[in-house]
Coordinates of C-alpha atoms in Angstrom, one line a residue:
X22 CA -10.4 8.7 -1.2
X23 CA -7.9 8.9 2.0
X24 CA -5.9 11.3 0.4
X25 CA -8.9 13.1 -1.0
X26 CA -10.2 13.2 3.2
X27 CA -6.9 14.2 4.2
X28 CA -6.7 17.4 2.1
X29 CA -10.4 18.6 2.6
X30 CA -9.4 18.2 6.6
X31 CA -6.0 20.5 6.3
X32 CA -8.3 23.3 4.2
X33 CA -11.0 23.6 6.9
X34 CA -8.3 23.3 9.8
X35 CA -6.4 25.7 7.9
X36 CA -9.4 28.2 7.7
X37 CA -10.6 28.0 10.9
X38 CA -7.4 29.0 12.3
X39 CA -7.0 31.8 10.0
X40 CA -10.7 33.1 10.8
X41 CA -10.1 32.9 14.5
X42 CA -7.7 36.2 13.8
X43 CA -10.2 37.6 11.9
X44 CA -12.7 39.4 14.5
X45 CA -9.3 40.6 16.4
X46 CA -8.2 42.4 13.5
X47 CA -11.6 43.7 12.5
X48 CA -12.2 45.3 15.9
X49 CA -9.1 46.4 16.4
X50 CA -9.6 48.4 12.8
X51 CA -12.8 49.9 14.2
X52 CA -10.9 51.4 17.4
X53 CA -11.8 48.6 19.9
X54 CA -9.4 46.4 21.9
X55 CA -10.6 43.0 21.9
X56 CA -7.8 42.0 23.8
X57 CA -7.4 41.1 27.3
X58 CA -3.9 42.1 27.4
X59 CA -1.0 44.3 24.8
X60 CA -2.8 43.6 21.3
X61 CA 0.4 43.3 20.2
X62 CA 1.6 40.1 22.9
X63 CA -1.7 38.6 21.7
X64 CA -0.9 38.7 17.7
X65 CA 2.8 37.1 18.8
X66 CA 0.9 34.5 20.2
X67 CA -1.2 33.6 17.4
X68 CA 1.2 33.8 14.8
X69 CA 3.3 31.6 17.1
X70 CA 0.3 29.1 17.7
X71 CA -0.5 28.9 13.5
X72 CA 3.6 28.5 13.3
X73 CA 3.5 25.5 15.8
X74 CA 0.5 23.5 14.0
X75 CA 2.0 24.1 10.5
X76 CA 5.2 22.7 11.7
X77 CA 3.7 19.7 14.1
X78 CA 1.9 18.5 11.0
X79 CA 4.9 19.0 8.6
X80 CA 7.3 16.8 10.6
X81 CA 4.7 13.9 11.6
X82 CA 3.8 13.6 8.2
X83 CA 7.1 13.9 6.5
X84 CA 7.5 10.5 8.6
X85 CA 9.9 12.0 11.4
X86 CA 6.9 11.2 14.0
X87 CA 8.4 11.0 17.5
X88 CA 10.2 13.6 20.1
X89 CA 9.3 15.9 17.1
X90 CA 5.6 15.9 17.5
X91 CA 5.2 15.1 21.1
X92 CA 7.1 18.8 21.6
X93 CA 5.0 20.3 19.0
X94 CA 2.1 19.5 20.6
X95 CA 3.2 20.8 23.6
X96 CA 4.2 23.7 21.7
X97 CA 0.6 24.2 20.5
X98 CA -1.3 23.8 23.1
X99 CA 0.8 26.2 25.5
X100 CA 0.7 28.8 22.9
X101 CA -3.6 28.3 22.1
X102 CA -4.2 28.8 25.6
X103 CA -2.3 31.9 25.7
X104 CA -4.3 33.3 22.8
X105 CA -7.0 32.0 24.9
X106 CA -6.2 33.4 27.7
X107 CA -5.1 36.8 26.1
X108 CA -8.2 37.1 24.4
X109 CA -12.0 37.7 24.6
X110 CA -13.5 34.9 26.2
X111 CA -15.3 33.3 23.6
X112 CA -14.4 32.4 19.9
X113 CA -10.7 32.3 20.8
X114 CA -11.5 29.0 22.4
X115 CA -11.8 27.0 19.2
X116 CA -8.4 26.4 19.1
X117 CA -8.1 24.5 22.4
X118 CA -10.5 22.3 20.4
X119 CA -8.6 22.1 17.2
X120 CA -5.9 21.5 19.0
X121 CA -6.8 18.3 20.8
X122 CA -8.1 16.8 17.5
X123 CA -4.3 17.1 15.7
X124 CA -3.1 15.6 19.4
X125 CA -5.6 12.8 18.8
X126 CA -4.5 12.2 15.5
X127 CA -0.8 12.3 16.2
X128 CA -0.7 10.9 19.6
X129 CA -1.3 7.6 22.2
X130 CA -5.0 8.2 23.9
X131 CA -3.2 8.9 27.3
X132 CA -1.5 12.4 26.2
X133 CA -4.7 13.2 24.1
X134 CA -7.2 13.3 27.3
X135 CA -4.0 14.8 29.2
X136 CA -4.2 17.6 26.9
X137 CA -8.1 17.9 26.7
X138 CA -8.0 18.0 30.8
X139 CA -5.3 20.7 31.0
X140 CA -7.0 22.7 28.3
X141 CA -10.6 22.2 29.9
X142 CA -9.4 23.4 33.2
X143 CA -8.2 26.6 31.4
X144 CA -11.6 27.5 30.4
X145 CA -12.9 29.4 33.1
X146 CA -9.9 31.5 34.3
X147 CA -10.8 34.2 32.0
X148 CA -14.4 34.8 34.1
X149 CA -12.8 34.5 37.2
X150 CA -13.3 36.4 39.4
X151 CA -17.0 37.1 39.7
X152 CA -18.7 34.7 37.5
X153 CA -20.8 32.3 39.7
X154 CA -19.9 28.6 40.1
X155 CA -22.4 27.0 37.9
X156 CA -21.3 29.4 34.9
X157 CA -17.8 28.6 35.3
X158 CA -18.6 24.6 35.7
X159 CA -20.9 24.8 32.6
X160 CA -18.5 26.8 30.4
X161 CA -16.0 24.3 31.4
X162 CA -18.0 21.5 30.3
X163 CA -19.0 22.8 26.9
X164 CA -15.8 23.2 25.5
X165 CA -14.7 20.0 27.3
X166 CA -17.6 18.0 25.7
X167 CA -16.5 19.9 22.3
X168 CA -12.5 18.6 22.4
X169 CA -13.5 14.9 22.7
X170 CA -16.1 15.1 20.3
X171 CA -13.3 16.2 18.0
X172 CA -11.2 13.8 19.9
X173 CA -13.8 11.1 19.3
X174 CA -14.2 12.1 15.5
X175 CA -10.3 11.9 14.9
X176 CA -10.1 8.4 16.2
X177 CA -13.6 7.2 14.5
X178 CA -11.7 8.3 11.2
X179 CA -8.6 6.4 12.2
X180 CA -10.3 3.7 12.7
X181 CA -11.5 3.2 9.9
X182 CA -8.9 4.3 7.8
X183 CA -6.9 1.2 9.3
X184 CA -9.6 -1.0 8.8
X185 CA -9.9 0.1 4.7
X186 CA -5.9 -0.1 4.8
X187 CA -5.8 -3.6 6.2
X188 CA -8.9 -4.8 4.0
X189 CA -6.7 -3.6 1.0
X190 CA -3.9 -5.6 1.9
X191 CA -6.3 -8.8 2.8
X192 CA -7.4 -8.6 -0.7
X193 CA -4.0 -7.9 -2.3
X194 CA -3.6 -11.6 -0.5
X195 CA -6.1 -12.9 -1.4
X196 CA -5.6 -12.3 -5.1
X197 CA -2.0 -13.6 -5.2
X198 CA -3.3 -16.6 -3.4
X199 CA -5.5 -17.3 -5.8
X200 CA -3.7 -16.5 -8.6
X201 CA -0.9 -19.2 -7.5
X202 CA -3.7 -22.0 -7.3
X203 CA -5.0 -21.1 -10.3
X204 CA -1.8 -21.8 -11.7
X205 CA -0.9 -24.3 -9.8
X206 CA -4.0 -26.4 -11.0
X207 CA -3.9 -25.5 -14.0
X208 CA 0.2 -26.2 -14.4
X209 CA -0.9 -29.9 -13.0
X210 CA -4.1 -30.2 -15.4
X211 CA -1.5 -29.8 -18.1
X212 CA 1.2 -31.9 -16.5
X213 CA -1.8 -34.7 -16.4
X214 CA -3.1 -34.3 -20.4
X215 CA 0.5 -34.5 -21.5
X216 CA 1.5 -37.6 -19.6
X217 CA -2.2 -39.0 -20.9
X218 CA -0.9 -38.2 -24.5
X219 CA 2.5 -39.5 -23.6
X220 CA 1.6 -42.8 -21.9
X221 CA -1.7 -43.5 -23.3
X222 CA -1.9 -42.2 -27.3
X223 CA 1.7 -42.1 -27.6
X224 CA 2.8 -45.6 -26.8
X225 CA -0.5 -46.6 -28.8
X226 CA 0.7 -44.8 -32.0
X227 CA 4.5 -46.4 -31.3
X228 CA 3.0 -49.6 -31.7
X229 CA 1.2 -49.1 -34.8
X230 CA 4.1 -47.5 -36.3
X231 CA 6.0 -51.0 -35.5
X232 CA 2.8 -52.6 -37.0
X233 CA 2.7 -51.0 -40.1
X234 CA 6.7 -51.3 -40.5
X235 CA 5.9 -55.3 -40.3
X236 CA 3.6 -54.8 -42.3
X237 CA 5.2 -53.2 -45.1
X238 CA 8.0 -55.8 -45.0
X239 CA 5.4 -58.5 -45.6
X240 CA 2.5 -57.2 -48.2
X241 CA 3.2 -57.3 -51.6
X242 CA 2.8 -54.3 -54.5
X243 CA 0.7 -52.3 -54.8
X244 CA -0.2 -52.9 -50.3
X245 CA 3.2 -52.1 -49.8
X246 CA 2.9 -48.3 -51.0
X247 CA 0.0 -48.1 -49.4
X248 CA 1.4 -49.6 -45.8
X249 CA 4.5 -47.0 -46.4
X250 CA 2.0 -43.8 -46.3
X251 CA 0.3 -45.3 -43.6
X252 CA 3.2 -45.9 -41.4
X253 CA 4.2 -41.8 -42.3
X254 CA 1.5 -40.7 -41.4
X255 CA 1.6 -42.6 -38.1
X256 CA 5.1 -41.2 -38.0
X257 CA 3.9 -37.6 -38.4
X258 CA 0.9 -38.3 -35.6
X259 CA 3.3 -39.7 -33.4
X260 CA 5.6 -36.4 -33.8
X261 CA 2.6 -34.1 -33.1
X262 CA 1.6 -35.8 -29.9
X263 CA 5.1 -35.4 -28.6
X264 CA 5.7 -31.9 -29.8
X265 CA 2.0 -30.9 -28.4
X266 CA 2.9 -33.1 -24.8
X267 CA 6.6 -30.6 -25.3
X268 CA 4.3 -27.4 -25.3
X269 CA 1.9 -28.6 -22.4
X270 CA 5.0 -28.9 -20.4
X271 CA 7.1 -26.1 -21.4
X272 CA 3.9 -23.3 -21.6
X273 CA 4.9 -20.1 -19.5
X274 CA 2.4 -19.3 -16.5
X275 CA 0.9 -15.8 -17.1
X276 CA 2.4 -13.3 -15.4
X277 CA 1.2 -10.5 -16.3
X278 CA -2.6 -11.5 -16.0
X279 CA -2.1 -12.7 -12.3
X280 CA -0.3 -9.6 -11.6
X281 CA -2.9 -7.1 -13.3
X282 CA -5.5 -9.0 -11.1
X283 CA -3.2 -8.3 -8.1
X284 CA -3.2 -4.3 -8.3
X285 CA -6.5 -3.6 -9.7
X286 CA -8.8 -2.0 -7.7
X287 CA -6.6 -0.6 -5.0
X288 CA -7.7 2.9 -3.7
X289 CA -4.1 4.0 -2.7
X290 CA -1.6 3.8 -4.1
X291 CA -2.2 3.7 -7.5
X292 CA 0.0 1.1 -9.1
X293 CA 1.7 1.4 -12.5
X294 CA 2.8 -2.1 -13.7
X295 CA 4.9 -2.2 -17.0
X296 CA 5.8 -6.4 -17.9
X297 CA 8.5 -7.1 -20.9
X298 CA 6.1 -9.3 -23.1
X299 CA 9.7 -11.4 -24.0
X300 CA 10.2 -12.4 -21.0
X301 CA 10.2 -16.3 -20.0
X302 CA 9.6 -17.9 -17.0
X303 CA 9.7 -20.9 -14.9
X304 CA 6.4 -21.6 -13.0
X305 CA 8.5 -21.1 -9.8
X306 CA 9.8 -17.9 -10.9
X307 CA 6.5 -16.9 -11.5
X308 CA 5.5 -17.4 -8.1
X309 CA 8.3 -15.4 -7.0
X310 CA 7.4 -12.6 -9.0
X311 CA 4.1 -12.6 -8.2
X312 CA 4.5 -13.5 -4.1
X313 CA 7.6 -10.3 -4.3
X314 CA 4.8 -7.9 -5.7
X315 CA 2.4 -8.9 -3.7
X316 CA 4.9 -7.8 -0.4
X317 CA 5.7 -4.4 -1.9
X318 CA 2.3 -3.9 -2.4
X319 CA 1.6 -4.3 1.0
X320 CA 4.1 -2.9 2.3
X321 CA 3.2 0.5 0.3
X322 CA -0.3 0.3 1.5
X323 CA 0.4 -0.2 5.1
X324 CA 3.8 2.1 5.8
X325 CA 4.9 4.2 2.6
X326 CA 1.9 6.6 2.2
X327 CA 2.7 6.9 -1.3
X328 CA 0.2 7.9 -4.4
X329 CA 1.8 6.3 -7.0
X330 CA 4.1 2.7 -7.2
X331 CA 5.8 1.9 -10.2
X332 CA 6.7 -1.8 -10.9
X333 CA 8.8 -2.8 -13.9
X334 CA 9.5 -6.8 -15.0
X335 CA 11.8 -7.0 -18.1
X336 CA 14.4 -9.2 -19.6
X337 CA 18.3 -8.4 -18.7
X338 CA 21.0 -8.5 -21.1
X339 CA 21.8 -12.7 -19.7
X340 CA 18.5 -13.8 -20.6
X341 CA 17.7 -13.2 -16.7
X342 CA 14.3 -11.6 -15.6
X343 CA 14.4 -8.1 -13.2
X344 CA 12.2 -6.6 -11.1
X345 CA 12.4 -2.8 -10.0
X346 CA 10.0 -1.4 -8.0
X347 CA 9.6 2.3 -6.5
X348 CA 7.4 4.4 -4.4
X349 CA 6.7 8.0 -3.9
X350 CA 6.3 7.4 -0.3
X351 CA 8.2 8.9 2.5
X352 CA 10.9 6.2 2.9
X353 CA 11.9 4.8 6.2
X354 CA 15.0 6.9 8.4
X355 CA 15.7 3.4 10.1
X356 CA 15.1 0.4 8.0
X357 CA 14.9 -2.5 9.7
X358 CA 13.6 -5.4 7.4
X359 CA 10.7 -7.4 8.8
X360 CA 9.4 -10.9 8.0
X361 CA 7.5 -10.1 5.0
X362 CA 11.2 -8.7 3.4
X363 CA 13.4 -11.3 4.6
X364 CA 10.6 -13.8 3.0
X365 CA 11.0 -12.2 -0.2
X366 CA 15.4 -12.1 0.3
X367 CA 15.0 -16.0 0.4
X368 CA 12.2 -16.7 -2.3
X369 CA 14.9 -15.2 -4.6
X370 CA 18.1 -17.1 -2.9
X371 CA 15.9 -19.9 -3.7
X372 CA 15.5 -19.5 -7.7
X373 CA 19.1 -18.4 -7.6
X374 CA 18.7 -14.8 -7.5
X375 CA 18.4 -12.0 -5.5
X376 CA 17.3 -8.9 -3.9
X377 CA 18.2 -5.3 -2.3
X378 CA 16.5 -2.5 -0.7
X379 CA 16.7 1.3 -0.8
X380 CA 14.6 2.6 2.0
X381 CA 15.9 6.3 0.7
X382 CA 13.6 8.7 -0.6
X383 CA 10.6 6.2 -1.1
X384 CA 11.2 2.9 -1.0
X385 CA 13.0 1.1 -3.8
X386 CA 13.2 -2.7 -4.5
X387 CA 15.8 -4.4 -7.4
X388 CA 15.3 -8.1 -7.7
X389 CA 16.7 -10.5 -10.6
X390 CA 16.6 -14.1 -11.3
X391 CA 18.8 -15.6 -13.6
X392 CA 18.2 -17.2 -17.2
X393 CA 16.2 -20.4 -17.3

């Protein structure tokens, strides 16, 4: 859906600023000059102004947001009010306004309304001289009132946009969480059943076992064939409740159901998950896993602006378990690792493993844990 916003926005700022030429070139192909100054000087201007904006947004969103931007701003608003300025008074002025919107959605508030008062103060040179003072205040205010309602709209949609991004991640949380105690109770219901078996039915069957081999020392034919099956058959039972106590301790957490309930759901990026259905392991490992995905999925909601994440968990050749992970996000120039990365660096060191970054043309994550 923010994606979806994003391009609709760029096709109607696109247009508009392509229409604004439009009544220029029209007039001037019907003999009129709807210039205020060389027709030629104003159509350098434009050009220059549509040059400025496509730029601006190409650098800010490629992630190189910084002197970059600030100076394209700049860039654009000197060169709108000069088509303003050399133009008719009028429908020129819509670029002033398009103009403070990409400022708002680029910039801090303080250069935004520095750049609405600068380009509001601008209005009314064109009507000067001669206009009376109430015309000139009015058209001032007008296209004042117009730039922060764009300005106003631009940070409403922010806004929210943050407030979807963060929800996402509060759930991606909150479904790892829970998918950790839910395996951790259920890891401890087991643990409890099999030391029940073990302590309670197990030591019970031992005994009879010992019975029936006293027993079957002291009962005569044909009892004594009948105490021998007995005691193999308590044999067997007794070799069942172990083996069954062996799988209630040994059985592997599910992985890929905790991490399927992880990345469901999530409006951007779209997650591709791909799990080796061979692979084994520990309940701690698990948690690793599961706590390391939940990081890069945060971390590609909240700084990659990717569309699509690709995680792969398969077996190495050593029995070990690896994780690669990989965005189509815009990668990070200077990567400085925060506290949710270094966490991840030491839940591996802790199972024995590890992990490195590639911040380089998307982000890139290769983890591995060694056999059990």
């Amino acid at each position: 859906m923010e994606n979806r916003s994003d391009v609709v926005a760029s096709v109607v700022l696109a247009g508009v600023v392509m229409l604004v030429g439009a009544p220029v070139a029209i007039l001037q192909a019907s003999g009129g000059d709807p210039t205020a100054g060389p027709w030629w000087l104003w159509w350098v201007c434009y050009a220059a102004y549509i040059a400025c904006t496509v730029a601006t947004v190409w650098v800010t969103e490629s992630g190189h947001r910084g002197r970059g931007t600030w100076l394209g701003i700049a860039a654009m608003t000197a060169t709108g009010i000069a088509v303003y300025l050399l133009g008719s008074p009028g429908w020129t002025a819509i670029l002033l306004v398009l103009t403070a919107a990409i400022a708002a959605h680029y910039l801090p508030w303080g250069p935004v309304l520095a750049v609405v008062a600068v380009q509001t103060l601008v209005i009314p040179l064109p009507s000067l001289p001669g206009a009376p003072p109430w015309e000139l205040i009015l058209g001032a205010a007008i296209y004042g009132g117009l730039q922060m309602l764009s300005v106003a709209a631009v940070w409403i949609q922010l806004r929210e946009t943050a407030m979807r991004r963060e929800l996402a991640v509060a759930n991606t949380e909150l479904r790892a969480t829970t998918a950790l105690l839910a395996e951790t109770s259920r890891t401890a219901e087991r643990l409890r059943i099999s030391r029940e078996l073990h302590d309670v039915v197990g030591h019970q069957l031992t005994a009879l076992v010992l019975e029936l081999e006293v027993a079957g020392h002291h009962a005569a034919p044909p009892a004594r064939e009948h105490v021998a099956r007995a005691r193999s058959l308590a044999k067997d039972l007794l070799g069942d409740v172990r083996s069954t106590v062996g799988g209630l301790r040994e059985q592997q957490p599910p992985l890929r159901a905790a991490l399927e309930l992880l990345v469901a759901d999530l409006p951007r990026p779209h997650v591709h998950l791909a799990i080796d259905e061979e692979l084994l392991l520990e309940e701690e490992q698990a948690a690793t896993f599961i706590r390391c995905v939940q990081e890069i999925v945060t971390n590609a909601i909240r700084h990659s602006g990717a569309e699509h994440l690709w995680i792969e968990i398969a077996r190495d050749d050593a029995g070990g378990a690896t994780l690669h992970a990989f965005d189509d996000g815009r990668g990070a120039a200077r990567f400085v690792p925060g506290h949710g990365l270094s966490g991840m660096t030491e839940r591996f060191e802790q199972v024995g493993g590890g992990v490195a970054f590639d911040p380089a043309g998307g982000f890139t994550v290769d983890a591995r844990v060694p056999a059990r």
